[in-house]
GROMACS .gro file of C-alpha atoms in nm:
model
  156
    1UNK     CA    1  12.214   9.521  10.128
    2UNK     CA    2  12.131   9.853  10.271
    3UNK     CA    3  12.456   9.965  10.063
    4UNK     CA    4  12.349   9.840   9.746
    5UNK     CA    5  12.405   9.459   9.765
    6UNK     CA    6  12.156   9.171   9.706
    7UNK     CA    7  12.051   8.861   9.899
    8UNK     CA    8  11.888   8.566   9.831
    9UNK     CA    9  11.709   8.369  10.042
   10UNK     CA   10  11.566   8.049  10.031
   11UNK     CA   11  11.289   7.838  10.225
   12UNK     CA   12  11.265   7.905  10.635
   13UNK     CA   13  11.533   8.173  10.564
   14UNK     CA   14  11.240   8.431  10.433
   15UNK     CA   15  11.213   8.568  10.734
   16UNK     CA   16  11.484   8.774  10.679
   17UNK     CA   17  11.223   8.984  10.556
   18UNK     CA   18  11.088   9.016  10.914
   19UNK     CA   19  11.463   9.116  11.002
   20UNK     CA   20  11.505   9.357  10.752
   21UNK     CA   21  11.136   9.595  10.889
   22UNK     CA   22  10.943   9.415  10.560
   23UNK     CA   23  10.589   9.423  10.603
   24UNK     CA   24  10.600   9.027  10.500
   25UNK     CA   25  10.440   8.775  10.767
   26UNK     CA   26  10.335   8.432  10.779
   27UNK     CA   27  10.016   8.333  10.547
   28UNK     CA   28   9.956   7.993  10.728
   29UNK     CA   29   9.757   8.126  11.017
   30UNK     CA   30   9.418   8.104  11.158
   31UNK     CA   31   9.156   8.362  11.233
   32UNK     CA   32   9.350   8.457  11.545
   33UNK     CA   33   9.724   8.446  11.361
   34UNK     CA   34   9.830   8.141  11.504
   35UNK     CA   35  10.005   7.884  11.292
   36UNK     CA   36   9.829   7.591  11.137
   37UNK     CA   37   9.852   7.260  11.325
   38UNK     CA   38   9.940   7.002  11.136
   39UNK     CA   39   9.604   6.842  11.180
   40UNK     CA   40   9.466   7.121  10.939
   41UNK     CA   41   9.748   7.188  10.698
   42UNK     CA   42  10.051   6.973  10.551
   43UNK     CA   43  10.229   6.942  10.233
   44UNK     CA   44  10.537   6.732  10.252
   45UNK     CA   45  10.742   6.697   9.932
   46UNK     CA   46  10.455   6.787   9.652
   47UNK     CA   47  10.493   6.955   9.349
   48UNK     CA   48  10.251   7.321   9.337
   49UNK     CA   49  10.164   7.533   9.113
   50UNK     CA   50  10.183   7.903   9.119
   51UNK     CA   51  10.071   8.212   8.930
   52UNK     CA   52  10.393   8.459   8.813
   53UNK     CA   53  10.431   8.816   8.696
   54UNK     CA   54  10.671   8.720   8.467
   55UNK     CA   55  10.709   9.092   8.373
   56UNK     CA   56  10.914   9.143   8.660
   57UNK     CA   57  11.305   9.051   8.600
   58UNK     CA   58  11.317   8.803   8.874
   59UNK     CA   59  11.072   8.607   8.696
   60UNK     CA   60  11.226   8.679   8.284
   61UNK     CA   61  11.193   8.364   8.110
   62UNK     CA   62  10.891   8.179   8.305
   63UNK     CA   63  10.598   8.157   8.185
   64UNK     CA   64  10.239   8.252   8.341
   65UNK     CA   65  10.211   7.952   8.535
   66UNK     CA   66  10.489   7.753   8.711
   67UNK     CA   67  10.506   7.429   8.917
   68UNK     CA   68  10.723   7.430   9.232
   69UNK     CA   69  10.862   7.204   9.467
   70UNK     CA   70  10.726   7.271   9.823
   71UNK     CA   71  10.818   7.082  10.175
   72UNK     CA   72  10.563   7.250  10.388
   73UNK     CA   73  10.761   7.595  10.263
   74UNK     CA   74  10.684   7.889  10.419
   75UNK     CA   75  10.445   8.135  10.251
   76UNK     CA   76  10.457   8.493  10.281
   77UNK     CA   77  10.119   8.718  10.360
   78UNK     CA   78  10.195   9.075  10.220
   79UNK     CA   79  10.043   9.354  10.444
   80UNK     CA   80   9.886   9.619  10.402
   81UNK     CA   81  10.206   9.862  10.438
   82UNK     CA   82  10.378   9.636  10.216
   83UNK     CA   83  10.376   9.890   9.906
   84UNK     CA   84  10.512  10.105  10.068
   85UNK     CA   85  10.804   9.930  10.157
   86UNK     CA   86  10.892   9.834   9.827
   87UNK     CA   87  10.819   9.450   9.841
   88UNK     CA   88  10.626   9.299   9.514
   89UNK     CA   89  10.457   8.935   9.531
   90UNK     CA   90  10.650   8.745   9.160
   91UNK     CA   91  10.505   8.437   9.228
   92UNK     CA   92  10.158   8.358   9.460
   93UNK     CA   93   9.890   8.068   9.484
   94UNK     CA   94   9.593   8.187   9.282
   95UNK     CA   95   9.391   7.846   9.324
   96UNK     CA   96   9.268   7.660   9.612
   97UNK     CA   97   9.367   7.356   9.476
   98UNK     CA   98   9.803   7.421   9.340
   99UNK     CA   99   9.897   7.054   9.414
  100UNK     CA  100   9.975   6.881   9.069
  101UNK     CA  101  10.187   6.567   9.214
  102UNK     CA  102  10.234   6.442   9.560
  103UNK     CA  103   9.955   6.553   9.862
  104UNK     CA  104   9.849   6.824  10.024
  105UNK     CA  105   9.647   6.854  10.330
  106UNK     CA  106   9.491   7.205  10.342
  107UNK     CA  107   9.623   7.295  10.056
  108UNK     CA  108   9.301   7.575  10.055
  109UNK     CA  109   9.505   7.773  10.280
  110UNK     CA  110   9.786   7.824  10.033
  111UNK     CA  111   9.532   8.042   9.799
  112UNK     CA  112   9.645   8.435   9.791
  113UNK     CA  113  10.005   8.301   9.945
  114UNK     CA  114  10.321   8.459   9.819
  115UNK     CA  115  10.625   8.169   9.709
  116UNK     CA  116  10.809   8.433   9.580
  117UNK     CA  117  10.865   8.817   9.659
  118UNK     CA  118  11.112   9.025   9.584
  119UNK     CA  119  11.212   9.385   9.819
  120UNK     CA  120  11.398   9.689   9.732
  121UNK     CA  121  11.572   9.742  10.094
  122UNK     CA  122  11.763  10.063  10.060
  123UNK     CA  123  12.018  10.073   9.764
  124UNK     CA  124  11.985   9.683   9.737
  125UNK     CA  125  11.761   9.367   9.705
  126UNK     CA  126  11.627   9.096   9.870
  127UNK     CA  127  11.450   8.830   9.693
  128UNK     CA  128  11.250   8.595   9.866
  129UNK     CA  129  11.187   8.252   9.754
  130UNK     CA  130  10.967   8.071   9.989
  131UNK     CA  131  10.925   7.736   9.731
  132UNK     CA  132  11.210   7.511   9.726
  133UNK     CA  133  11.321   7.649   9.428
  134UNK     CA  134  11.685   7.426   9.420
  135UNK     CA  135  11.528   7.137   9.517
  136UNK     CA  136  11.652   6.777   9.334
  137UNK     CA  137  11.576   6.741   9.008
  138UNK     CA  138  11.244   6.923   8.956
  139UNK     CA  139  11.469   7.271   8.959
  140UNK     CA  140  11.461   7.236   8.603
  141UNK     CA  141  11.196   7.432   8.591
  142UNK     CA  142  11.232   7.711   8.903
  143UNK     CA  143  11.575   7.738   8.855
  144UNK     CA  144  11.541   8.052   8.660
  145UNK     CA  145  11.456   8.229   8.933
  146UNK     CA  146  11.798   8.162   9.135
  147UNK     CA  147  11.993   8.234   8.804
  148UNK     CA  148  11.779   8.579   8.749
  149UNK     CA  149  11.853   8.686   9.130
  150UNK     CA  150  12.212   8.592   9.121
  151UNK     CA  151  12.231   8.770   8.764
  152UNK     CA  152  11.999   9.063   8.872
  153UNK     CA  153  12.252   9.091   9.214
  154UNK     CA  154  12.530   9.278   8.958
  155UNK     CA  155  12.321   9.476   8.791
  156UNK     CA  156  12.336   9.843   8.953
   0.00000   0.00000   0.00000
């Protein structure tokens, strides 16, 4: 990557960000940056909906608003010395209510979450897709993002 190559990552496998010196943590954590219990948060197999910047190449082709499948998925917290590491949120919850089928306990603590992020990490990329985004058959509609990242992985 360093070199000029690209990964993708899906799911618990975002924290390759942490790996790679990303200033990307955990958004599902209380006042003292512990992880939410399950008594406070869980979303098991529902379908979400996120905001996109659909200007960004990752995201060509979707529109404003997508739904995702999520199975308690992580969700990434920019920091503060996030810009300047590179690293731009493509996809975030911008409502404390996403969930559009299934349930969601908590679901308030998904609001300013990142689903999707993509890093510039030397010559190369990472892009970081928290959301389930090959999931079944809902991919129909987040699959663009795997095709853009494998597409946008030969482009020098």
């Amino acid at each position: 990557m360093e070199e000029g190559g690209t990964i993708l990552v899906i799911g618990s496998s975002t924290v390759m960000a942490q790996h790679a010196g990303l200033a990307v943590s955990n958004h599902l954590v209380d006042g003292e940056g512990n992880a939410l219990g399950e008594d406070k948060y869980y979303v098991p197999g529902s379908v979400l909906r996120v905001k996109v910047d659909n200007t960004r190449p990752l995201a060509y082709g979707l529109s404003e608003e997508v739904d995702i499948f999520f199975s308690n998925s992580p969700v990434m917290r920019m920091e503060p010395a996030v810009a300047e590491r590179s690293v731009t949120p493509v996809a975030w919850f911008d409502s404390s209510e996403p969930l559009r089928s299934g349930w969601a306990w908590g679901q308030q603590y998904l609001k300013g979450g990142v689903a999707v992020a993509e890093a510039k990490v030397g010559e190369g990329n990472l892009f970081l897709f928290g959301a389930e985004i090959a999931n079944r058959g809902q991919p129909h509609g987040t699959f663009t993002f795997l095709f853009n990242g494998i597409f946008l992985g030969g482009v020098r």
